[in-house]
XYZ file of C-alpha atoms in Angstrom:
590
model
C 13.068 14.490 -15.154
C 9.745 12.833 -15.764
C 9.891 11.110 -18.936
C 6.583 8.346 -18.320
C 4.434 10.770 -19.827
C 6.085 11.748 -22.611
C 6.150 8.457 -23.777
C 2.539 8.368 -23.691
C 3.398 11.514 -25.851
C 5.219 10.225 -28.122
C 2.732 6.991 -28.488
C 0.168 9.586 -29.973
C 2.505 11.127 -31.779
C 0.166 13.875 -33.304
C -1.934 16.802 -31.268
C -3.838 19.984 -31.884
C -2.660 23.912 -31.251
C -5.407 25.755 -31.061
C -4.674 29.731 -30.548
C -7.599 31.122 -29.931
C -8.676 34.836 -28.426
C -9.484 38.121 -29.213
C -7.092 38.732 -31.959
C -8.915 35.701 -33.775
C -11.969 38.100 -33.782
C -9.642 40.774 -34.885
C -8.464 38.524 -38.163
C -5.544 40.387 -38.558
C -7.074 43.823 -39.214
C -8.137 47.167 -36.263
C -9.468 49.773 -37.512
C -8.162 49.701 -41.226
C -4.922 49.183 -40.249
C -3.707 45.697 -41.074
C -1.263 43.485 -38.918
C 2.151 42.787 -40.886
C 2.804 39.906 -38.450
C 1.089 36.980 -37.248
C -2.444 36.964 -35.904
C -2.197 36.387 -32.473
C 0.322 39.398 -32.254
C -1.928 42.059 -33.531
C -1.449 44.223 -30.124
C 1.899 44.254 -29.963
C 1.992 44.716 -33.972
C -0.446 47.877 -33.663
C 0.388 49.486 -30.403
C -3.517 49.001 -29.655
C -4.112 50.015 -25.954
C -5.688 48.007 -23.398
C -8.788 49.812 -23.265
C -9.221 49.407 -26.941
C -8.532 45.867 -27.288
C -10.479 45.135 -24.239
C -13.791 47.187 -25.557
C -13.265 45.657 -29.292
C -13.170 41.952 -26.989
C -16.096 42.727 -25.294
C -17.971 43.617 -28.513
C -16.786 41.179 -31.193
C -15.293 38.310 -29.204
C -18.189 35.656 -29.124
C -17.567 32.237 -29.112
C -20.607 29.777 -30.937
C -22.112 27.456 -28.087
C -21.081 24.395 -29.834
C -17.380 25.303 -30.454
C -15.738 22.767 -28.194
C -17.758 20.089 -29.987
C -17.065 20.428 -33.375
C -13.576 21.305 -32.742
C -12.804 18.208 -30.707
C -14.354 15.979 -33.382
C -12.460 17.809 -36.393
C -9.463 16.785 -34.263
C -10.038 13.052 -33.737
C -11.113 12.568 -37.236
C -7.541 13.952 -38.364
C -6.129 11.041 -35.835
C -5.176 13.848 -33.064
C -4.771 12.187 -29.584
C -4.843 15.539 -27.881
C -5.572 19.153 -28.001
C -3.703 21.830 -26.144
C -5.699 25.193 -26.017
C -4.217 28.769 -25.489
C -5.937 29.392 -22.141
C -3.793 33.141 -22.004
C -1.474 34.153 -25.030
C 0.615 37.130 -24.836
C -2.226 39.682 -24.745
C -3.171 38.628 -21.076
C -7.019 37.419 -22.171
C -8.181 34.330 -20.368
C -10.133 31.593 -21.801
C -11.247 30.450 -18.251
C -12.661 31.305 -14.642
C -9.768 32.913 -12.462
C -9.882 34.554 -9.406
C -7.134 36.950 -10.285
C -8.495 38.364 -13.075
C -11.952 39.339 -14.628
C -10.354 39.735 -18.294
C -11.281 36.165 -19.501
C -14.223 34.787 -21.507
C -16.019 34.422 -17.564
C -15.589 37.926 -16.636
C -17.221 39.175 -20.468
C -20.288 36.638 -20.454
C -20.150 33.821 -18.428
C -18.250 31.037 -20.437
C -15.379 29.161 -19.200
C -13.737 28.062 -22.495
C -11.132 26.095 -21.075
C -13.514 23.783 -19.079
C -16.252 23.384 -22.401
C -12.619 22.124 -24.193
C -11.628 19.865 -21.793
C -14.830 18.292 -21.340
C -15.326 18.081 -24.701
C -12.285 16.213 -25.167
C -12.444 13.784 -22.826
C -15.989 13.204 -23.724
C -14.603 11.952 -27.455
C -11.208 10.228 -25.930
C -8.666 12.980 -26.573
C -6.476 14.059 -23.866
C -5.892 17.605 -23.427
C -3.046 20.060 -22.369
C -2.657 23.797 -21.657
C -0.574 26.593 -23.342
C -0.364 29.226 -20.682
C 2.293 32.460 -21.513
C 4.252 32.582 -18.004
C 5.985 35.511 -18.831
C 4.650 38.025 -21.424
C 1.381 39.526 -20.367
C 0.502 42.940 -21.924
C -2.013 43.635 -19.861
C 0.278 43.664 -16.641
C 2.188 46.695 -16.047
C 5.166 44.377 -14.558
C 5.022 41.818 -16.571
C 8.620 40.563 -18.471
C 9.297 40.833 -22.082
C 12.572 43.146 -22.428
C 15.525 40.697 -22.777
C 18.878 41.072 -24.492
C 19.227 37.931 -27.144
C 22.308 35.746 -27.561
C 22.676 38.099 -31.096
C 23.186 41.425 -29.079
C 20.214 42.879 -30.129
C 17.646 44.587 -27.688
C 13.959 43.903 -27.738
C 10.870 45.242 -25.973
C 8.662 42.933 -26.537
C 6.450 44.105 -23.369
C 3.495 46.605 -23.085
C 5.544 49.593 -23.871
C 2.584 51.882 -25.226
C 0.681 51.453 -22.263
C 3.463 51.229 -19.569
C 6.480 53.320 -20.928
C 8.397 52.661 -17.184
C 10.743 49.548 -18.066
C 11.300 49.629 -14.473
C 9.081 46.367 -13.778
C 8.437 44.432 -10.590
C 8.322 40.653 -12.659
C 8.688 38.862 -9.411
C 5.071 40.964 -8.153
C 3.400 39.903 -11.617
C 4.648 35.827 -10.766
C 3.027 35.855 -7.269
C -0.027 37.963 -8.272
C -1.345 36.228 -11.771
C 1.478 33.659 -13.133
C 1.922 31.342 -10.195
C -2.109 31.297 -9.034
C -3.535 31.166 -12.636
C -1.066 27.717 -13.241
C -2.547 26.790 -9.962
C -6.124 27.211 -11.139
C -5.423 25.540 -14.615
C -3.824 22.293 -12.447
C -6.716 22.100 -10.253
C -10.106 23.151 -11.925
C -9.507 21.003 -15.291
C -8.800 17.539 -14.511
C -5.436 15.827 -15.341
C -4.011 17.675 -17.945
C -1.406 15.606 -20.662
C 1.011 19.047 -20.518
C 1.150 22.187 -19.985
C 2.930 24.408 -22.428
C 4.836 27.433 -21.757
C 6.009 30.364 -23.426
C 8.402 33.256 -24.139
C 10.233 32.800 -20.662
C 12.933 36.091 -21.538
C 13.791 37.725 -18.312
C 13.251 34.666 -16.205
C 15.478 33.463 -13.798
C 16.645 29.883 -13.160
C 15.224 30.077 -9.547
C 11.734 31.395 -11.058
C 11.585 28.475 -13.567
C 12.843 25.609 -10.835
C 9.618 27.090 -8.521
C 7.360 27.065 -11.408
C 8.318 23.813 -12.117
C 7.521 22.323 -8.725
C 4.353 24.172 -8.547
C 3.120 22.350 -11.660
C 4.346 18.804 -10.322
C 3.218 19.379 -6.850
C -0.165 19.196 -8.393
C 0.211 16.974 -11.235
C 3.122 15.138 -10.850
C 2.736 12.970 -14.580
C 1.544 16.484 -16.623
C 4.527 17.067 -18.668
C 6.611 20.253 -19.112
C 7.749 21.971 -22.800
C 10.859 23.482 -22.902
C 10.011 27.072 -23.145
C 9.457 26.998 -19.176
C 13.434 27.860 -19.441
C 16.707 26.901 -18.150
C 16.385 22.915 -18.043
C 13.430 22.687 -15.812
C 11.503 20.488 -18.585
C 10.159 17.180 -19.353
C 10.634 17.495 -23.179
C 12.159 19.775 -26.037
C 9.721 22.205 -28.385
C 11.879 22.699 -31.147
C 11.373 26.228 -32.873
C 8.109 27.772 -34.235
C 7.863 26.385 -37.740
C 11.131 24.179 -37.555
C 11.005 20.631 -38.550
C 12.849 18.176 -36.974
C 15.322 15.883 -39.399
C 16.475 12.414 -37.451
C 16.005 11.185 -33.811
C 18.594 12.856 -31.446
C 18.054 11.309 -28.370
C 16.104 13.400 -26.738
C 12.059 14.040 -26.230
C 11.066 16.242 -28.757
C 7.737 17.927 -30.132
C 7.258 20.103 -33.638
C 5.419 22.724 -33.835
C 3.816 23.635 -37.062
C 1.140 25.941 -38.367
C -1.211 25.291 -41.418
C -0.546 28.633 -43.093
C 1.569 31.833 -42.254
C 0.005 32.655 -38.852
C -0.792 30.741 -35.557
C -3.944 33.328 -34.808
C -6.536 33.688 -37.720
C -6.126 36.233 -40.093
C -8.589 36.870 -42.902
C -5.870 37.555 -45.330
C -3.464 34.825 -44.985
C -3.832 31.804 -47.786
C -0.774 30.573 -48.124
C -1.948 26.907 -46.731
C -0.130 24.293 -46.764
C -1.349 21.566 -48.837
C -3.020 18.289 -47.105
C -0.042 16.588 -48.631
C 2.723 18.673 -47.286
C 1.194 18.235 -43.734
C 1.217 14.707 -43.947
C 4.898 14.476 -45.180
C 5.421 16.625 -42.063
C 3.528 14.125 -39.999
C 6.137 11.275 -41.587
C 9.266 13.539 -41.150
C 7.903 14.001 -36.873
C 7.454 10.253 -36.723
C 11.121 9.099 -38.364
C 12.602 11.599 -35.928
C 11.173 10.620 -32.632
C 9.176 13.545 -32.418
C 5.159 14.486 -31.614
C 3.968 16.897 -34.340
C 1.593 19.593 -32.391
C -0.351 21.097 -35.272
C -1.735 24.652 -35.257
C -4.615 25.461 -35.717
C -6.479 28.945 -35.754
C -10.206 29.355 -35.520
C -12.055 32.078 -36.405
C -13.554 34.815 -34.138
C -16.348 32.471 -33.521
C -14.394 29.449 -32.705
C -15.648 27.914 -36.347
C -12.808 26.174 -38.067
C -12.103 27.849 -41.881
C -12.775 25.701 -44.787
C -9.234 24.921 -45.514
C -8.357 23.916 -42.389
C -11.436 21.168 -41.994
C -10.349 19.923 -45.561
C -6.814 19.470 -44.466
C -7.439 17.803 -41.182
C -10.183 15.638 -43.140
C -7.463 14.401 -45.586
C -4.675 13.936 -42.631
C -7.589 11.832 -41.042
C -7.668 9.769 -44.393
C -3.966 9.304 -44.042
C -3.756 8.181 -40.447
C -6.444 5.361 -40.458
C -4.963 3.947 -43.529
C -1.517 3.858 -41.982
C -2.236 3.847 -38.084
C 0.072 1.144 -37.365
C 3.116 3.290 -38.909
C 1.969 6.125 -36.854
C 1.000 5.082 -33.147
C 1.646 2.714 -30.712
C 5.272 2.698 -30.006
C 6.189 3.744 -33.550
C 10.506 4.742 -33.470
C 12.168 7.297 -35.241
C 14.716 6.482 -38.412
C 17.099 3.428 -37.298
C 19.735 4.057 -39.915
C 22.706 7.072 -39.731
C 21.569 8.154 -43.231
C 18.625 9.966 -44.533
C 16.909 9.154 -47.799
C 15.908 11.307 -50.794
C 12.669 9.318 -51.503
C 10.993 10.335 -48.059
C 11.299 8.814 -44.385
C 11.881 5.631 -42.681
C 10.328 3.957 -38.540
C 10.518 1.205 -36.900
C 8.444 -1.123 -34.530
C 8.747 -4.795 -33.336
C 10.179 -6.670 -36.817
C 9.079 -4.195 -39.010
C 10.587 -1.266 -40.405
C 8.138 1.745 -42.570
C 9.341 3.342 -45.233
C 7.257 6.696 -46.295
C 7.340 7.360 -49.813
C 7.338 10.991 -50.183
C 8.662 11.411 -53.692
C 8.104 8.705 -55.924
C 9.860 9.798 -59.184
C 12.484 7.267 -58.762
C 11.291 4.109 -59.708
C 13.258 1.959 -57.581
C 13.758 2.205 -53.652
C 17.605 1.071 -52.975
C 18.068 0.665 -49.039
C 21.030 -1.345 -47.255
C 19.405 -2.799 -44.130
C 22.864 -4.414 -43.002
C 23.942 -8.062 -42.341
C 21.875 -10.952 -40.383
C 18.577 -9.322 -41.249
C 16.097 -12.402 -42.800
C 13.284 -10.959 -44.783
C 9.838 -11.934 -44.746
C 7.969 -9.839 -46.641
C 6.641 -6.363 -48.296
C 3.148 -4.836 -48.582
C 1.533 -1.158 -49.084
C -0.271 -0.472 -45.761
C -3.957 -0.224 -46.797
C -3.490 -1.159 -50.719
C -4.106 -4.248 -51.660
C -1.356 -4.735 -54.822
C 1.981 -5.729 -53.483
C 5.386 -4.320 -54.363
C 7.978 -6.179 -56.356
C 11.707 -6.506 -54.971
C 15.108 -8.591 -54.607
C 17.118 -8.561 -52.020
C 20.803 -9.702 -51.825
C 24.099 -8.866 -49.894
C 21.863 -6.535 -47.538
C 20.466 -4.664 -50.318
C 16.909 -4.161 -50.677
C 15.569 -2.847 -53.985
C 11.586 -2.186 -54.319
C 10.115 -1.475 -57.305
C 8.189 1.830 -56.509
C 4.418 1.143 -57.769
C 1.780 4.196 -58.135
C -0.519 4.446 -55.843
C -4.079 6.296 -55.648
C -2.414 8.514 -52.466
C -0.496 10.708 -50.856
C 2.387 9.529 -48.974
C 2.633 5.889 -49.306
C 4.110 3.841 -46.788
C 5.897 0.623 -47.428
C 5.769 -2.161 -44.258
C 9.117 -4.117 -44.662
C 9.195 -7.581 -42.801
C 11.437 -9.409 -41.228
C 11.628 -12.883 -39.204
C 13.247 -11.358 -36.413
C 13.405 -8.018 -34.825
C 16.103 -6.380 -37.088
C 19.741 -5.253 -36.369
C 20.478 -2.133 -37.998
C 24.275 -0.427 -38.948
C 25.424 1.979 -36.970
C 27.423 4.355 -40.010
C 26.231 5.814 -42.628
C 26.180 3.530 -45.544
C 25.476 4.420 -49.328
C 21.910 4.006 -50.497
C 21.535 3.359 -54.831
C 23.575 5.960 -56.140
C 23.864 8.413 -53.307
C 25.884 8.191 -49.499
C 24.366 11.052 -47.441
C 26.491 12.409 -44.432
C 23.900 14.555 -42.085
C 25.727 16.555 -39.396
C 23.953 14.670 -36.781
C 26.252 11.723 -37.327
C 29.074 12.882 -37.350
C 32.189 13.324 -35.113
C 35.014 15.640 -34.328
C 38.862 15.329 -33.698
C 41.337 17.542 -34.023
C 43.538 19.225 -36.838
C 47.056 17.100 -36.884
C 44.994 13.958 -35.030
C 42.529 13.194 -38.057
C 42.662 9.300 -37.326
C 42.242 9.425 -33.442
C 38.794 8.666 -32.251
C 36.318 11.147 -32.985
C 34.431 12.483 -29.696
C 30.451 12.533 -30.323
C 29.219 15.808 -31.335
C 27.518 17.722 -28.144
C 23.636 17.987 -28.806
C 22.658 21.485 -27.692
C 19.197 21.098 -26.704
C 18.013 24.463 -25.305
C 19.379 28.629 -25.892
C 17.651 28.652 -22.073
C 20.525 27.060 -20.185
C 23.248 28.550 -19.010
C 26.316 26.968 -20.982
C 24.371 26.665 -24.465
C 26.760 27.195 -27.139
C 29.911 26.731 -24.822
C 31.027 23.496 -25.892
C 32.331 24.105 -29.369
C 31.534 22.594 -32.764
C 28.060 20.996 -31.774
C 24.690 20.300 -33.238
C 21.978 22.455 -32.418
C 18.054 21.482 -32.069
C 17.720 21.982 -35.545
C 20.436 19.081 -36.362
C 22.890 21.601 -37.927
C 26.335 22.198 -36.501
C 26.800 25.226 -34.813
C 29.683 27.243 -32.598
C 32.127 26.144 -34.937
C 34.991 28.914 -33.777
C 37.948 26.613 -33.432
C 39.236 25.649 -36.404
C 41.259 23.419 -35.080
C 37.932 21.024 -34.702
C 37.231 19.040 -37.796
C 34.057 17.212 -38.670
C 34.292 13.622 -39.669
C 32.702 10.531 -40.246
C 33.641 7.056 -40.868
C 30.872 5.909 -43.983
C 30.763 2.909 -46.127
C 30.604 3.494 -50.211
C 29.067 0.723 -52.135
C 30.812 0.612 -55.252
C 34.369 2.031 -56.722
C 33.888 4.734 -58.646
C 33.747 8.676 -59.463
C 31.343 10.780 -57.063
C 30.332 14.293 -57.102
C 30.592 15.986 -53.551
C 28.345 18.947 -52.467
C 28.006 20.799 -49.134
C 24.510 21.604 -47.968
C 23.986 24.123 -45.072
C 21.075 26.277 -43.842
C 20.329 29.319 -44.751
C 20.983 31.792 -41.627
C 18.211 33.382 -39.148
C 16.908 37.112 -40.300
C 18.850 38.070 -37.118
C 22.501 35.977 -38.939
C 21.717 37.470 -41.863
C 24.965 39.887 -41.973
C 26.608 36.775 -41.726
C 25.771 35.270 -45.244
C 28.264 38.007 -46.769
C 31.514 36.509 -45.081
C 31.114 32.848 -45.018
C 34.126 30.924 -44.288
C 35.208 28.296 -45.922
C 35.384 24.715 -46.551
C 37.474 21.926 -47.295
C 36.846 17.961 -47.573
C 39.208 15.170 -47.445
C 38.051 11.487 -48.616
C 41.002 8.899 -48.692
C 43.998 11.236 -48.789
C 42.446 13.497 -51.398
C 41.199 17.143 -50.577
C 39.129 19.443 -52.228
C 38.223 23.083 -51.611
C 33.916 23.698 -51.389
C 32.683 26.612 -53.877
C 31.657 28.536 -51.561
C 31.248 31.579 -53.679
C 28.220 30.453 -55.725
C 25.438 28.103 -55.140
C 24.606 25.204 -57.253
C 21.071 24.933 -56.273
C 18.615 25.513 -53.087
C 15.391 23.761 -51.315
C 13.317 24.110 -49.201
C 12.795 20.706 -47.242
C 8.876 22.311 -46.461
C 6.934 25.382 -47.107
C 7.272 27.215 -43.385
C 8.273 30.530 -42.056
C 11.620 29.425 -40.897
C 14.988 30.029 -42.064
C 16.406 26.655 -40.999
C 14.229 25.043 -43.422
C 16.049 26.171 -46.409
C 19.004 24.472 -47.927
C 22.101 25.861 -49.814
C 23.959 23.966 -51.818
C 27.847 23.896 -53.241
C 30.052 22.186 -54.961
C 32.681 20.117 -53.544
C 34.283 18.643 -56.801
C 34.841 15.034 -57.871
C 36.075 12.420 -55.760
C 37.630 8.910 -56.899
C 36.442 5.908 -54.264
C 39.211 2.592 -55.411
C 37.234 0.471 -53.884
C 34.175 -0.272 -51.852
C 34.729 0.034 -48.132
C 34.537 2.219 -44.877
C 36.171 5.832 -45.259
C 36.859 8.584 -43.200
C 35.508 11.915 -44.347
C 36.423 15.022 -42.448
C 35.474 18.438 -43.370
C 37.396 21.237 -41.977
C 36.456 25.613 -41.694
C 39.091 28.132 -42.302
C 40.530 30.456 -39.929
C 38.671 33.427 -41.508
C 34.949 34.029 -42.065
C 31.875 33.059 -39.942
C 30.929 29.750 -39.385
C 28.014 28.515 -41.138
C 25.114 25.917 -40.037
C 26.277 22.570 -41.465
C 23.152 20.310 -42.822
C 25.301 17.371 -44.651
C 27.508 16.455 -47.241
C 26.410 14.828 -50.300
C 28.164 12.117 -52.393
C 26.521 10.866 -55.799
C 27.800 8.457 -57.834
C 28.642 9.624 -61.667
């Protein structure tokens, strides 16, 4: 795989969704009936029939001449690098001229949205990139969308209202629209940064492979999301509203929406606040990962109040602290994560992102043959106190006039950082993504590295056992014979409080939740059962519509550490119950 221009991704660090089409126009509401689900599924949602949604189009869909314009500069003053546009969502509509279709913004009146966009951008210096749906089109007889998912549970997600027959030809819809509208959208527009696929259910391997080589026998640096299915990508789209926790090695892009919906709807207010946007900015940059944020602009193409404030306050943000954003900027260095907010890394400096500031004291162990230099505020002139001795840095946390402060640590040389987890102040934090496994009756061998299961559109997803899935939890743990464990450093002898923190399970796991399995942990010969009965508390690490984002906590009792030192710490599943998505284990010093 091509991975040049994902590092040019991954330099920006920070793009535009835009969904944008007739359901925009819709809001959310035909006819008095209101959509339950997001925007841009309103169709599907209401069972609305072409001829409807195509006359409503026609009538209500009209785009303001100067959309492009004001869109594109919204964008760069938020620090976005590039924009990529819905040129055909689910509901078949295209935003540009094709030769295989009259149902686009051309064939109503004229406009070729796509090319105003990508003019537009390059006109200001942003880069743009294409979301095209390859295989859902309800306004194609034999277009996909019927698939079976890995939970056993049947879908029709296709035009069923119109086209009853599930007896498709998908192979006629690929040669007729799919594979000459990519064509069109690699050759009319200029060089395009990516283009971004979606909803590939019912695709075959040999489908994607050709689609792939169709796209890079045009544009052989425009790089390829991970929804084109079965491997046959440049990078890794993580989930719709999932946030990514630590680097794992491979290219990876968030996806996140500023309220419920990815399409407008009149009716949806539950924004996100500028400040949790920019704390999922920090959490995308201190995991190696480009945040692509959605927005959703009105039937008219005009951007709602809320959003312009929040992309005015991210701009705020950025320019302050563009050096901790762009550029070569690296995801977290340490095997830990911290409870104060995020940490990158570039040249001799490490960033520190102070998300919550309660404490009043930062306590980080930056490991052995590191010489400081210095610490300042990135665009604030006062300067933060701190000591630092036998690898331990401690900054006085100072109050600051805005959100998300980020600390630029120093040093003389470019830094070496430890490779376990190590205990930070009070607290040693074991994430899932660091650990190993060995086997029950062979706790001290080696531990093999934990299998990182990128994509559910490969064949042999989920067939390696205990692993960690794209959301950094582990996942397929059947066999419990396999044991997690690490090998972490505490600080300081003492009594610490143990709790187990997992994810909550996916609307389709939820029967699951009832008949958990259980847990034990081991720390120096000593071995306690988890309470897995009752919760001790729960968070949410950001206000989004995904499951995975919520955290469940339980009690693991009291552990005694003698002495400071390196420890194994294995945590083993019973026999009985389901397994559960593993986020971390906890230790806190009493």
């Amino acid at each position: 795989m091509n991975n040049t221009g994902f590092k040019k991704m991954l330099d920006d660090r920070f793009g535009m969704f835009v969904h944008y089409g007739i359901y925009s126009a819709m809001a959310g509401r035909y006819q008095g009936r209101e959509c339950k689900g997001i925007g841009e599924w309103i169709q599907h949602t209401l069972e609305i029939p072409i001829t409807e949604y195509e006359a409503f189009g026609r009538k209500n869909f009209l785009t303001k001449p100067d959309f492009a314009q004001e869109l594109v500069s919204a964008a760069k003053s938020a620090g976005i690098k590039y924009i990529v546009l819905t040129t055909k969502h689910h509901d078949g509509f295209c935003l540009f001229k094709s030769d295989y279709t009259d149902y686009s913004t051309y064939g109503f009146w004229g406009r070729d949205i796509c090319k105003e966009l990508s003019d537009e951008c390059r006109k200001q210096g942003l880069e743009v990139g294409f979301y095209y749906s390859h295989a859902l089109d309800w306004h194609e007889k034999d277009a996909g969308g019927n698939f079976h998912c890995i939970h056993r549970r049947y879908e029709r997600h296709r035009n069923y209202w119109d086209y009853p027959d599930d007896n498709i030809d998908f192979e006629k819809y690929l040669r007729k629209k799919c594979f000459p509208q990519v064509k069109e959208l690699l050759t009319n527009y200029g060089d395009l940064k990516l283009i971004w696929f979606d909803f590939p259910h019912d695709i075959t391997k040999e489908q994607s492979m050709e689609l792939r080589e169709l796209v890079k026998s045009i544009q052989p640096n425009c790089q390829i999301n991970s929804r084109i299915a079965h491997d046959c990508n440049d990078y890794e789209s993580l989930g719709d509203n999932t946030l990514p926790i630590a680097p794992v090695g491979v290219n990876t892009e968030c996806l996140v929406t500023l309220n419920n919906t990815w399409g407008y709807k009149e009716d949806d207010h539950n924004w996100k606040t500028p400040e949790e946007n920019i704390g999922i900015l920090c959490r995308c940059l201190c995991a190696d990962s480009s945040l692509l944020l959605n927005v959703g602009p009105k039937g008219d193409g005009t951007l709602t109040e809320e959003t312009l404030n929040i992309l005015n306050k991210m701009g705020e943000w950025t320019s302050r602290n563009a050096e901790a954003v762009y550029n070569g900027v690296k995801g977290n260095p340490f095997s830990s994560l911290f409870p104060w907010g995020y940490v990158s890394h570039k040249d001799n400096n490490i960033y520190l992102y102070i998300e919550n500031d309660k404490n009043d004291e930062i306590i980080l162990n930056i490991g052995e043959s590191n010489r400081m230099k210095d610490i300042t505020i990135l665009g604030y002139n006062h300067k933060p106190e701190y000591t630092y001795s036998d690898n331990q840095l401690i900054i006085k946390v100072l109050k600051t006039p805005f959100a998300v402060p980020v600390y630029k640590v120093e040093f003389d040389d470019i830094p070496v950082f430890p490779k376990e987890p190590l205990q930070n102040g009070d607290t040693l934090s074991l994430g899932a993504l660091w650990a190993g496994k060995v086997l029950k009756d062979n706790e001290n061998s080696t531990p093999t590295k934990l299998k990182y299961e990128k994509s559910t559109f490969i064949p042999d997803y989920g067939k390696n056992g205990l692993a960690i899935n794209k959301n950094c939890h582990a996942y397929f743990w059947d066999d419990c014979k396999e044991i997690m464990c690490w090998d972490a450093c505490f600080e300081k002898e003492g009594e610490y409080s143990a709790t187990l923190i997992h994810a909550s399970f996916t609307p389709e796991e939820e029967y699951k939740k009832d008949n958990m399995c259980d847990f034990k942990i081991t720390v120096n010969g000593v071995t306690n059962d988890v309470n897995m009965k009752e919760e001790t508390s729960r968070y949410s690490i950001s206000r989004t519509s995904n499951a995975y984002n919520l955290r469940i906590c339980h009690n693991a009792g009291i552990f005694t550490i003698p002495k400071p030192g390196k420890y194994r710490i294995l945590l083993e599943r019973s026999e009985n119950g389901e397994s559960t998505p593993v986020t971390s284990i906890e230790f806190k010093q009493i």
